Amino acid sequence: MKELILALSLLLASGAHARSVVDDVHFRAGSDAFQQGDYVTAAAEFFAAWPTLDSDATFQRVVVAKRLIESWYRNGDNKTAVVWYRTIDADVAQSPEVQRWAALAMLEAGDYAESAELFAKLRVRPDIAASERRELAHYQAHGLLLDGTPEQAYLLLMPDYADPASSAEA
């Protein structure tokens, strides 16, 4: 026990402690701009905060990635959001919050099939509330419809639909 206390004391005394994202000047500036609806500035500040984050700080990276993609989406810079999303680490990209904003950006950027696929992955996640799944299904159907597969979109929204033509043949 004494060794543990001594090790912790030395670690704290050396100044080696995890820096919180909220201590980052760019993150704070981005958060302020985001709250004021200035998504251009917010995106620039969150983007500047990204390389300062410790690669092991997954939670902090998820927070910044979500805010950055959301800022680009709200600013209408969806192609940048999509390109950037495709470059981030898998542990961050798999976050449902990050995936949701990336899928919305994909939908707006014209990547309809990929957005529908990402919304489909989100809908089956056990950590997604049932109330949110219906909304995700609507976004997925939108992507399918714009991708040229209206039958799939209809079946997604109307799962009990029976094609009258196939019923008559039976």
mmCIF file of C-alpha atoms in Angstrom:
data_model
loop_
_atom_site.group_PDB
_atom_site.id
_atom_site.type_symbol
_atom_site.label_atom_id
_atom_site.label_comp_id
_atom_site.label_asym_id
_atom_site.label_seq_id
_atom_site.Cartn_x
_atom_site.Cartn_y
_atom_site.Cartn_z
ATOM 1 C CA MET A 1 0.000 0.000 0.000
ATOM 2 C CA LYS A 2 2.869 2.355 0.861
ATOM 3 C CA GLU A 3 4.378 1.697 -2.577
ATOM 4 C CA LEU A 4 1.098 2.637 -4.274
ATOM 5 C CA ILE A 5 0.797 5.883 -2.325
ATOM 6 C CA LEU A 6 4.422 6.732 -3.049
ATOM 7 C CA ALA A 7 3.981 6.000 -6.781
ATOM 8 C CA LEU A 8 0.843 8.168 -6.952
ATOM 9 C CA SER A 9 2.570 10.974 -5.061
ATOM 10 C CA LEU A 10 5.536 10.891 -7.420
ATOM 11 C CA LEU A 11 3.253 10.810 -10.437
ATOM 12 C CA LEU A 12 1.278 13.835 -9.231
ATOM 13 C CA ALA A 13 4.412 15.690 -8.199
ATOM 14 C CA SER A 14 5.983 15.175 -11.604
ATOM 15 C CA GLY A 15 3.054 16.902 -13.252
ATOM 16 C CA ALA A 16 2.240 13.828 -15.336
ATOM 17 C CA HIS A 17 -1.513 13.942 -15.263
ATOM 18 C CA ALA A 18 -4.102 13.527 -17.939
ATOM 19 C CA ARG A 19 -5.085 16.841 -19.459
ATOM 20 C CA SER A 20 -8.797 17.253 -19.849
ATOM 21 C CA VAL A 21 -10.244 18.396 -23.145
ATOM 22 C CA VAL A 22 -12.061 21.154 -21.273
ATOM 23 C CA ASP A 23 -8.632 22.623 -20.473
ATOM 24 C CA ASP A 24 -7.941 23.048 -24.186
ATOM 25 C CA VAL A 25 -8.359 26.636 -25.381
ATOM 26 C CA HIS A 26 -9.599 25.490 -28.793
ATOM 27 C CA PHE A 27 -12.196 23.166 -27.306
ATOM 28 C CA ARG A 28 -13.526 25.937 -25.071
ATOM 29 C CA ALA A 29 -13.612 28.408 -27.970
ATOM 30 C CA GLY A 30 -15.332 25.810 -30.143
ATOM 31 C CA SER A 31 -17.896 25.091 -27.457
ATOM 32 C CA ASP A 32 -18.638 28.803 -27.031
ATOM 33 C CA ALA A 33 -19.012 29.301 -30.786
ATOM 34 C CA PHE A 34 -21.207 26.200 -31.038
ATOM 35 C CA GLN A 35 -23.530 27.483 -28.311
ATOM 36 C CA GLN A 36 -23.814 30.796 -30.165
ATOM 37 C CA GLY A 37 -24.630 29.034 -33.431
ATOM 38 C CA ASP A 38 -21.372 30.042 -35.106
ATOM 39 C CA TYR A 39 -20.674 26.626 -36.610
ATOM 40 C CA VAL A 40 -17.895 27.836 -38.930
ATOM 41 C CA THR A 41 -15.822 29.012 -35.974
ATOM 42 C CA ALA A 42 -16.850 26.005 -33.896
ATOM 43 C CA ALA A 43 -15.641 23.602 -36.581
ATOM 44 C CA ALA A 44 -12.334 25.441 -36.936
ATOM 45 C CA GLU A 45 -11.741 25.397 -33.176
ATOM 46 C CA PHE A 46 -12.722 21.739 -32.699
ATOM 47 C CA PHE A 47 -10.493 20.831 -35.640
ATOM 48 C CA ALA A 48 -7.622 22.716 -33.976
ATOM 49 C CA ALA A 49 -8.302 20.859 -30.703
ATOM 50 C CA TRP A 50 -8.220 17.418 -32.344
ATOM 51 C CA PRO A 51 -4.427 16.947 -32.672
ATOM 52 C CA THR A 52 -3.859 18.059 -29.078
ATOM 53 C CA LEU A 53 -5.862 15.124 -27.710
ATOM 54 C CA ASP A 54 -4.129 12.100 -26.292
ATOM 55 C CA SER A 55 -4.739 9.102 -28.548
ATOM 56 C CA ASP A 56 -5.661 7.036 -25.482
ATOM 57 C CA ALA A 57 -8.358 9.500 -24.396
ATOM 58 C CA THR A 58 -11.153 7.848 -26.374
ATOM 59 C CA PHE A 59 -14.001 9.565 -24.530
ATOM 60 C CA GLN A 60 -12.505 13.005 -25.123
ATOM 61 C CA ARG A 61 -11.833 12.168 -28.777
ATOM 62 C CA VAL A 62 -15.449 11.034 -29.193
ATOM 63 C CA VAL A 63 -16.714 14.304 -27.708
ATOM 64 C CA VAL A 64 -14.568 16.416 -30.016
ATOM 65 C CA ALA A 65 -15.285 14.256 -33.086
ATOM 66 C CA LYS A 66 -19.038 14.435 -32.495
ATOM 67 C CA ARG A 67 -18.952 18.214 -32.064
ATOM 68 C CA LEU A 68 -16.682 18.675 -35.066
ATOM 69 C CA ILE A 69 -18.824 16.585 -37.430
ATOM 70 C CA GLU A 70 -21.998 18.180 -36.064
ATOM 71 C CA SER A 71 -20.510 21.655 -36.625
ATOM 72 C CA TRP A 72 -19.600 20.832 -40.207
ATOM 73 C CA TYR A 73 -23.084 19.372 -40.742
ATOM 74 C CA ARG A 74 -24.849 22.410 -39.306
ATOM 75 C CA ASN A 75 -22.554 24.650 -41.350
ATOM 76 C CA GLY A 76 -23.403 22.759 -44.536
ATOM 77 C CA ASP A 77 -19.832 21.510 -44.998
ATOM 78 C CA ASN A 78 -20.958 17.888 -45.232
ATOM 79 C CA LYS A 79 -18.332 16.647 -47.672
ATOM 80 C CA THR A 80 -15.573 17.760 -45.289
ATOM 81 C CA ALA A 81 -17.353 15.984 -42.429
ATOM 82 C CA VAL A 82 -17.622 12.757 -44.419
ATOM 83 C CA VAL A 83 -14.018 12.797 -45.629
ATOM 84 C CA TRP A 84 -12.757 13.505 -42.117
ATOM 85 C CA TYR A 85 -15.010 10.826 -40.553
ATOM 86 C CA ARG A 86 -13.458 8.229 -42.860
ATOM 87 C CA THR A 87 -9.991 9.072 -41.496
ATOM 88 C CA ILE A 88 -10.596 8.835 -37.744
ATOM 89 C CA ASP A 89 -9.755 5.845 -35.581
ATOM 90 C CA ALA A 90 -12.261 2.991 -35.437
ATOM 91 C CA ASP A 91 -12.781 3.334 -31.676
ATOM 92 C CA VAL A 92 -13.978 6.909 -32.202
ATOM 93 C CA ALA A 93 -15.830 6.241 -35.462
ATOM 94 C CA GLN A 94 -17.863 3.462 -33.810
ATOM 95 C CA SER A 95 -19.383 5.803 -31.257
ATOM 96 C CA PRO A 96 -23.141 6.110 -31.893
ATOM 97 C CA GLU A 97 -23.027 9.889 -31.454
ATOM 98 C CA VAL A 98 -20.256 10.213 -34.032
ATOM 99 C CA GLN A 99 -21.934 7.743 -36.399
ATOM 100 C CA ARG A 100 -25.255 9.580 -36.255
ATOM 101 C CA TRP A 101 -23.780 12.932 -37.287
ATOM 102 C CA ALA A 102 -21.566 11.263 -39.897
ATOM 103 C CA ALA A 103 -24.603 9.489 -41.391
ATOM 104 C CA LEU A 104 -26.543 12.764 -41.517
ATOM 105 C CA ALA A 105 -23.587 14.442 -43.240
ATOM 106 C CA MET A 106 -23.367 11.545 -45.704
ATOM 107 C CA LEU A 107 -27.043 11.922 -46.507
ATOM 108 C CA GLU A 108 -26.630 15.642 -47.188
ATOM 109 C CA ALA A 109 -23.388 15.093 -49.140
ATOM 110 C CA GLY A 110 -25.113 12.672 -51.509
ATOM 111 C CA ASP A 111 -23.546 9.453 -50.188
ATOM 112 C CA TYR A 112 -27.004 7.902 -49.926
ATOM 113 C CA ALA A 113 -26.111 4.208 -49.831
ATOM 114 C CA GLU A 114 -23.394 4.698 -47.220
ATOM 115 C CA SER A 115 -25.678 6.852 -45.070
ATOM 116 C CA ALA A 116 -28.440 4.214 -45.253
ATOM 117 C CA GLU A 117 -25.927 1.544 -44.256
ATOM 118 C CA LEU A 118 -24.691 3.569 -41.296
ATOM 119 C CA PHE A 119 -28.251 4.328 -40.140
ATOM 120 C CA ALA A 120 -29.006 0.587 -40.395
ATOM 121 C CA LYS A 121 -26.005 -0.197 -38.160
ATOM 122 C CA LEU A 122 -27.168 2.386 -35.644
ATOM 123 C CA ARG A 123 -30.722 1.005 -35.546
ATOM 124 C CA VAL A 124 -29.596 -2.452 -34.413
ATOM 125 C CA ARG A 125 -27.242 -1.285 -31.699
ATOM 126 C CA PRO A 126 -28.423 -2.401 -28.246
ATOM 127 C CA ASP A 127 -27.422 0.962 -26.750
ATOM 128 C CA ILE A 128 -29.868 2.866 -28.983
ATOM 129 C CA ALA A 129 -33.228 3.582 -27.384
ATOM 130 C CA ALA A 130 -36.292 2.094 -29.052
ATOM 131 C CA SER A 131 -37.806 5.564 -29.388
ATOM 132 C CA GLU A 132 -34.782 6.695 -31.418
ATOM 133 C CA ARG A 133 -34.835 3.677 -33.751
ATOM 134 C CA ARG A 134 -37.937 4.886 -35.586
ATOM 135 C CA GLU A 135 -36.289 8.225 -36.363
ATOM 136 C CA LEU A 136 -33.182 6.402 -37.583
ATOM 137 C CA ALA A 137 -35.389 4.210 -39.783
ATOM 138 C CA HIS A 138 -36.841 7.328 -41.411
ATOM 139 C CA TYR A 139 -33.360 8.670 -42.152
ATOM 140 C CA GLN A 140 -32.316 5.262 -43.476
ATOM 141 C CA ALA A 141 -35.398 5.142 -45.707
ATOM 142 C CA HIS A 142 -34.586 8.624 -46.987
ATOM 143 C CA GLY A 143 -31.119 7.433 -47.980
ATOM 144 C CA LEU A 144 -32.537 4.318 -49.648
ATOM 145 C CA LEU A 145 -35.096 6.349 -51.548
ATOM 146 C CA LEU A 146 -32.500 8.816 -52.801
ATOM 147 C CA ASP A 147 -30.190 5.925 -53.672
ATOM 148 C CA GLY A 148 -32.827 4.587 -56.064
ATOM 149 C CA THR A 149 -34.228 1.748 -53.987
ATOM 150 C CA PRO A 150 -37.732 2.950 -53.071
ATOM 151 C CA GLU A 151 -38.960 -0.621 -52.518
ATOM 152 C CA GLN A 152 -36.457 -1.124 -49.701
ATOM 153 C CA ALA A 153 -37.367 2.242 -48.211
ATOM 154 C CA TYR A 154 -41.070 1.373 -48.270
ATOM 155 C CA LEU A 155 -40.508 -2.066 -46.730
ATOM 156 C CA LEU A 156 -38.402 -0.511 -44.007
ATOM 157 C CA LEU A 157 -41.171 1.895 -43.026
ATOM 158 C CA MET A 158 -44.064 -0.471 -43.730
ATOM 159 C CA PRO A 159 -42.737 -3.887 -42.620
ATOM 160 C CA ASP A 160 -46.140 -5.578 -42.722
ATOM 161 C CA TYR A 161 -46.796 -4.511 -46.299
ATOM 162 C CA ALA A 162 -47.830 -7.348 -48.589
ATOM 163 C CA ASP A 163 -47.543 -6.695 -52.302
ATOM 164 C CA PRO A 164 -51.084 -7.082 -53.751
ATOM 165 C CA ALA A 165 -49.624 -8.584 -56.916
ATOM 166 C CA SER A 166 -47.840 -11.345 -55.024
ATOM 167 C CA SER A 167 -50.921 -11.965 -52.828
ATOM 168 C CA ALA A 168 -53.130 -12.449 -55.875
ATOM 169 C CA GLU A 169 -50.748 -15.051 -57.283
ATOM 170 C CA ALA A 170 -50.821 -17.133 -54.121
#
